[in-house]
């Protein structure tokens, strides 16, 4: 999997953040994700995390009756209204217009999306919300904390970094994908049937292509968590609502779009179950197991039940199939009385590691 990924990386230099970005690289990442979604569809002009983060501020303001918290909440509500109006006017998903609009419009939208990313922190990590530049500005001068004040908070380097990534997207394969699709076949921030068990939403589904946007600078790394994240989203679509047939990642700092047909993705991972319906059924059973929530570590008294569940879900490999990836062997015999156990040298070498971990 990693070999196919790295073979598709471009040789062009990465877009690196300016010195003013500092610890706010994650904020830029959240903002560029939303801006790229808007380029495909403005069906959801404001992402759910931002809306819930601002709702949390409003609730806190009503409960605590603190003038600083009230100013943050009020400014957040004005930001929502301004964002919605701006996106309605700009229509960023209009394929008849370029992805990147007039400089002034893009800068203002960039500042709003950066501010929205800070409000989203209130949902994702409330303890860190107080350390955001947004909160620091509000506590420094709550009397004058308005929408105009908030939009002036993002450092110039934050804005430039976001716009540079957007410019590269327009000129690269993501821009080509946008031009070849229509807004009505794109779903921003989709959630899945399995999201009832594990909190999860993807970045974009575009006409059956599931995409995750990554603004990382470490583009040569394709960590296992990212590899399985894509597969997890596919498997959580129990009812096949989105008809996903391709998965991929877009590296916004490299301008690189890597996609794999789902069958190839399962093959490169050496998945034993290749029938998607069967694999989703097993995954649904795992997620819905009442003895231990799927994203919790089991307690000592839950271990027996978890082990029993995993044994029930284990794929039984019949004779004539590879003992590692479970796919049918073209020739089940090496010679008289010598059955073939593996389909390839790769699976033969992999077997020792799997056996050592108890996975074979």
Coordinates of C-alpha atoms in Angstrom, one line a residue:
X1 CA 0.0 0.0 0.0
X2 CA 2.7 2.4 1.0
X3 CA 4.7 1.6 -2.1
X4 CA 1.9 2.5 -4.4
X5 CA 1.2 5.7 -2.4
X6 CA 4.9 6.9 -2.5
X7 CA 5.2 6.1 -6.2
X8 CA 2.5 8.7 -6.9
X9 CA 4.0 11.5 -4.9
X10 CA 4.9 14.5 -7.1
X11 CA 8.4 15.9 -7.1
X12 CA 7.3 19.6 -6.8
X13 CA 8.3 21.4 -3.6
X14 CA 5.9 21.4 -0.7
X15 CA 4.0 24.4 0.4
X16 CA 5.5 25.2 3.8
X17 CA 3.8 27.4 6.4
X18 CA 5.4 30.8 7.2
X19 CA 6.9 31.5 10.7
X20 CA 3.7 33.2 11.8
X21 CA 1.8 29.9 11.6
X22 CA 3.6 28.2 14.6
X23 CA 1.3 26.0 16.6
X24 CA -1.7 27.0 14.4
X25 CA -0.9 24.5 11.6
X26 CA -3.9 22.4 12.7
X27 CA -6.1 25.4 12.4
X28 CA -5.0 26.0 8.9
X29 CA -5.6 22.3 8.2
X30 CA -9.2 22.5 9.5
X31 CA -9.9 25.6 7.4
X32 CA -8.4 24.3 4.2
X33 CA -10.4 21.1 4.6
X34 CA -13.6 23.2 4.7
X35 CA -12.6 25.5 1.9
X36 CA -11.9 22.5 -0.4
X37 CA -15.3 20.9 0.5
X38 CA -17.0 24.2 -0.4
X39 CA -15.3 24.1 -3.8
X40 CA -17.1 20.9 -4.5
X41 CA -20.4 21.6 -2.8
X42 CA -21.9 24.3 -0.7
X43 CA -24.7 22.0 0.5
X44 CA -23.4 22.4 4.1
X45 CA -21.9 25.9 4.1
X46 CA -20.9 25.5 7.8
X47 CA -19.4 22.3 9.1
X48 CA -21.1 20.6 12.0
X49 CA -18.1 20.9 14.4
X50 CA -18.2 24.7 14.1
X51 CA -21.9 25.0 14.6
X52 CA -21.8 22.7 17.7
X53 CA -18.8 24.6 19.0
X54 CA -20.6 27.9 18.8
X55 CA -23.7 26.3 20.3
X56 CA -21.6 25.2 23.2
X57 CA -20.4 28.8 23.7
X58 CA -24.1 30.0 23.7
X59 CA -25.0 27.4 26.3
X60 CA -22.0 28.3 28.5
X61 CA -22.9 32.1 28.2
X62 CA -26.5 31.4 29.4
X63 CA -25.3 29.2 32.3
X64 CA -22.3 31.3 33.5
X65 CA -23.5 34.8 32.8
X66 CA -19.9 35.9 32.1
X67 CA -19.5 39.0 29.9
X68 CA -16.4 37.5 28.1
X69 CA -18.1 34.2 27.4
X70 CA -21.2 36.2 26.2
X71 CA -19.0 38.2 23.8
X72 CA -17.5 35.0 22.4
X73 CA -20.9 33.5 21.9
X74 CA -22.4 36.5 20.3
X75 CA -19.5 37.0 17.9
X76 CA -19.8 33.3 17.0
X77 CA -23.4 33.6 16.1
X78 CA -22.6 36.6 13.9
X79 CA -19.8 34.6 12.3
X80 CA -22.3 31.9 11.3
X81 CA -24.6 34.4 9.7
X82 CA -21.7 36.1 7.9
X83 CA -20.3 32.8 6.7
X84 CA -23.6 31.6 5.3
X85 CA -24.3 34.9 3.5
X86 CA -20.8 35.0 2.0
X87 CA -20.9 31.4 0.7
X88 CA -24.4 32.0 -0.7
X89 CA -23.1 35.0 -2.6
X90 CA -19.8 33.5 -3.7
X91 CA -21.2 30.1 -4.8
X92 CA -17.8 28.4 -4.5
X93 CA -19.1 25.2 -5.9
X94 CA -20.1 26.8 -9.3
X95 CA -18.0 24.9 -11.9
X96 CA -18.5 27.8 -14.3
X97 CA -16.2 29.9 -12.1
X98 CA -12.7 29.1 -11.0
X99 CA -12.0 27.4 -7.7
X100 CA -10.0 30.5 -6.5
X101 CA -12.0 33.8 -6.5
X102 CA -11.0 37.4 -6.2
X103 CA -8.2 38.1 -3.7
X104 CA -10.3 40.2 -1.3
X105 CA -13.2 37.7 -1.3
X106 CA -10.9 34.8 -0.7
X107 CA -9.0 36.6 2.1
X108 CA -12.2 37.4 4.0
X109 CA -13.5 33.9 3.6
X110 CA -10.1 32.5 4.7
X111 CA -10.3 34.6 7.9
X112 CA -13.8 33.5 8.6
X113 CA -12.9 29.8 8.1
X114 CA -9.9 30.2 10.4
X115 CA -12.1 31.7 13.1
X116 CA -14.6 28.9 12.5
X117 CA -11.8 26.4 13.1
X118 CA -11.1 27.9 16.5
X119 CA -14.8 27.6 17.5
X120 CA -14.7 24.0 16.4
X121 CA -12.0 23.4 19.0
X122 CA -14.7 24.1 21.7
X123 CA -16.4 20.9 20.5
X124 CA -13.3 18.7 19.9
X125 CA -11.2 19.7 22.8
X126 CA -13.0 22.2 25.2
X127 CA -9.9 22.3 27.5
X128 CA -7.8 23.7 24.7
X129 CA -10.4 26.3 23.6
X130 CA -9.3 28.8 26.1
X131 CA -5.8 28.8 24.6
X132 CA -6.9 29.7 21.1
X133 CA -6.1 33.1 19.7
X134 CA -9.8 33.7 19.6
X135 CA -10.3 33.4 23.3
X136 CA -7.1 35.2 24.1
X137 CA -8.3 38.2 22.1
X138 CA -11.7 38.1 23.7
X139 CA -10.3 38.0 27.3
X140 CA -7.8 40.8 26.4
X141 CA -10.6 43.2 25.4
X142 CA -14.1 41.8 25.8
X143 CA -15.8 45.1 25.4
X144 CA -14.5 45.5 21.8
X145 CA -14.6 41.8 20.8
X146 CA -16.7 42.0 17.6
X147 CA -16.7 40.1 14.4
X148 CA -14.4 42.7 12.9
X149 CA -12.0 42.2 15.8
X150 CA -12.1 38.4 15.4
X151 CA -11.4 38.5 11.7
X152 CA -8.3 40.6 12.3
X153 CA -6.9 38.0 14.7
X154 CA -5.5 35.4 12.2
X155 CA -1.9 36.1 11.5
X156 CA -1.1 37.1 7.9
X157 CA 0.9 33.9 7.5
X158 CA -2.2 31.8 8.4
X159 CA -4.1 33.4 5.6
X160 CA -1.3 33.1 3.1
X161 CA -0.8 29.5 3.9
X162 CA -4.4 28.6 3.4
X163 CA -4.6 30.5 0.1
X164 CA -1.4 28.9 -1.2
X165 CA -2.8 25.5 -0.7
X166 CA -6.1 26.5 -2.4
X167 CA -4.2 27.9 -5.4
X168 CA -2.3 24.6 -5.8
X169 CA -5.5 22.6 -5.5
X170 CA -7.0 24.6 -8.4
X171 CA -4.1 23.9 -10.7
X172 CA -3.7 20.2 -9.8
X173 CA -5.6 17.0 -10.0
X174 CA -8.2 18.1 -7.4
X175 CA -9.2 20.9 -9.7
X176 CA -9.6 18.4 -12.5
X177 CA -11.8 16.2 -10.3
X178 CA -13.9 19.2 -9.4
X179 CA -14.3 20.1 -13.1
X180 CA -15.4 16.6 -14.0
X181 CA -18.1 16.3 -11.4
X182 CA -21.3 18.2 -10.4
X183 CA -22.2 19.6 -7.0
X184 CA -25.2 17.4 -6.6
X185 CA -23.1 14.2 -6.5
X186 CA -20.8 15.5 -3.8
X187 CA -21.4 15.1 0.0
X188 CA -19.5 17.2 2.4
X189 CA -18.6 15.8 5.9
X190 CA -20.6 12.6 5.4
X191 CA -21.5 10.5 8.5
X192 CA -22.3 6.8 8.3
X193 CA -24.6 4.2 9.8
X194 CA -21.7 3.1 12.0
X195 CA -21.3 6.7 13.3
X196 CA -23.9 5.7 15.9
X197 CA -21.3 3.6 17.5
X198 CA -18.0 5.4 16.7
X199 CA -18.0 9.2 16.2
X200 CA -16.7 9.6 12.7
X201 CA -17.3 11.8 9.7
X202 CA -15.2 11.9 6.4
X203 CA -14.2 14.9 4.5
X204 CA -15.9 14.4 1.1
X205 CA -17.6 11.9 -1.1
X206 CA -17.6 12.9 -4.7
X207 CA -19.6 10.6 -7.0
X208 CA -18.6 7.4 -5.2
X209 CA -15.0 8.6 -4.4
X210 CA -14.3 8.9 -0.7
X211 CA -11.6 11.5 -0.1
X212 CA -9.7 12.6 3.0
X213 CA -7.9 15.9 2.9
X214 CA -4.5 16.0 4.6
X215 CA -2.5 19.2 5.2
X216 CA 0.5 17.4 6.7
X217 CA 4.1 18.3 5.8
X218 CA 5.1 14.7 6.3
X219 CA 3.8 13.6 2.9
X220 CA 6.1 10.5 2.6
X221 CA 4.5 8.9 5.6
X222 CA 1.3 7.0 5.1
X223 CA 0.5 5.9 8.6
X224 CA -1.5 2.8 9.3
X225 CA -4.1 5.0 11.1
X226 CA -4.7 6.9 7.9
X227 CA -4.8 3.8 5.8
X228 CA -7.4 2.2 8.1
X229 CA -9.4 5.4 8.5
X230 CA -10.4 5.2 4.8
X231 CA -11.4 1.6 5.1
X232 CA -13.2 2.2 8.3
X233 CA -15.4 4.9 6.7
X234 CA -16.3 2.5 3.9
X235 CA -17.2 -0.3 6.3
X236 CA -19.3 2.0 8.4
X237 CA -21.6 2.6 5.4
X238 CA -23.5 -0.5 6.3
X239 CA -26.4 0.2 4.0
X240 CA -24.2 1.3 1.1
X241 CA -25.9 4.7 1.1
X242 CA -23.0 6.4 -0.7
X243 CA -22.1 3.7 -3.2
X244 CA -18.4 4.2 -2.5
X245 CA -16.2 2.4 -5.1
X246 CA -13.0 4.3 -4.7
X247 CA -11.0 5.7 -1.8
X248 CA -8.2 8.3 -1.7
X249 CA -6.3 11.0 0.0
X250 CA -5.5 14.6 -1.2
X251 CA -2.3 16.1 0.2
X252 CA -3.0 19.8 0.1
X253 CA 0.7 20.9 0.6
X254 CA 1.9 18.7 -2.2
X255 CA -1.1 19.1 -4.5
X256 CA -1.2 15.3 -4.8
X257 CA -4.3 13.2 -5.2
X258 CA -4.0 9.4 -4.7
X259 CA -7.0 7.1 -5.2
X260 CA -7.5 3.4 -5.3
X261 CA -10.5 1.4 -6.5
X262 CA -11.9 -0.3 -3.4
X263 CA -11.1 -3.8 -4.7
X264 CA -7.5 -2.8 -5.2
X265 CA -7.4 -1.2 -1.8
X266 CA -8.5 -4.4 -0.1
X267 CA -6.1 -6.4 -2.2
X268 CA -3.1 -4.2 -1.2
X269 CA -4.0 -4.6 2.4
X270 CA -4.2 -8.4 2.1
X271 CA -7.8 -8.4 3.4
X272 CA -9.2 -11.9 3.9
X273 CA -12.7 -10.8 3.3
X274 CA -13.1 -9.2 -0.1
X275 CA -16.9 -9.4 -0.4
X276 CA -17.9 -5.9 0.8
X277 CA -21.3 -6.9 2.1
X278 CA -19.8 -9.7 4.2
X279 CA -17.0 -7.5 5.5
X280 CA -19.5 -4.7 6.5
X281 CA -21.7 -7.2 8.3
X282 CA -18.7 -8.4 10.3
X283 CA -17.7 -4.9 11.1
X284 CA -21.2 -3.9 12.1
X285 CA -21.2 -6.9 14.5
X286 CA -17.9 -5.7 16.0
X287 CA -19.1 -2.1 16.5
X288 CA -22.5 -3.0 17.9
X289 CA -21.2 -5.5 20.4
X290 CA -22.9 -4.7 23.7
X291 CA -20.2 -6.2 26.0
X292 CA -17.7 -3.4 25.2
X293 CA -17.9 -0.3 23.1
X294 CA -15.9 -0.5 20.0
X295 CA -13.6 2.5 20.8
X296 CA -13.0 1.5 24.4
X297 CA -10.3 -0.8 25.8
X298 CA -12.0 -3.8 27.3
X299 CA -12.0 -4.1 31.1
X300 CA -10.6 -7.3 32.7
X301 CA -14.1 -8.7 33.2
X302 CA -15.0 -8.0 29.6
X303 CA -12.0 -9.8 28.0
X304 CA -13.6 -13.3 27.8
X305 CA -16.6 -11.9 25.9
X306 CA -14.4 -9.8 23.5
X307 CA -12.2 -12.8 22.7
X308 CA -15.3 -14.9 22.0
X309 CA -16.6 -12.2 19.7
X310 CA -13.3 -12.0 17.8
X311 CA -13.2 -15.8 17.4
X312 CA -16.7 -15.7 16.1
X313 CA -15.8 -13.0 13.6
X314 CA -12.6 -14.7 12.5
X315 CA -12.5 -15.7 8.8
X316 CA -12.2 -19.4 8.3
X317 CA -9.8 -20.1 5.4
X318 CA -10.9 -23.2 3.5
X319 CA -8.5 -25.6 1.7
X320 CA -7.2 -24.4 -1.6
X321 CA -6.9 -20.8 -0.4
X322 CA -3.9 -18.7 0.7
X323 CA -3.4 -19.1 4.5
X324 CA -2.7 -15.4 4.8
X325 CA -5.0 -13.4 2.5
X326 CA -7.6 -16.2 2.1
X327 CA -7.8 -15.8 -1.7
X328 CA -8.3 -18.8 -4.0
X329 CA -5.0 -20.4 -5.1
X330 CA -4.6 -20.7 -8.9
X331 CA -2.7 -24.0 -8.4
X332 CA -3.4 -25.6 -4.9
X333 CA -0.5 -28.1 -5.3
X334 CA 3.3 -27.6 -5.4
X335 CA 3.7 -31.2 -6.4
X336 CA 2.4 -34.7 -5.4
X337 CA 1.3 -34.6 -1.8
X338 CA 2.6 -31.0 -1.4
X339 CA -0.2 -28.5 -1.0
X340 CA 0.5 -24.9 -1.7
X341 CA -0.1 -22.7 1.4
X342 CA 0.4 -19.2 0.1
X343 CA -0.4 -17.3 -3.1
X344 CA 2.8 -15.3 -3.2
X345 CA 6.2 -14.8 -1.7
X346 CA 4.8 -11.7 0.1
X347 CA 2.1 -13.8 1.9
X348 CA 4.6 -16.5 2.7
X349 CA 6.9 -13.9 4.4
X350 CA 4.0 -12.2 6.1
X351 CA 2.8 -15.4 7.7
X352 CA 5.6 -15.5 10.3
X353 CA 4.6 -12.0 11.6
X354 CA 0.9 -12.9 11.7
X355 CA 1.6 -16.2 13.5
X356 CA 3.7 -14.4 16.1
X357 CA 0.9 -12.1 16.9
X358 CA -1.7 -14.8 17.0
X359 CA -3.4 -13.6 13.8
X360 CA -3.0 -16.6 11.7

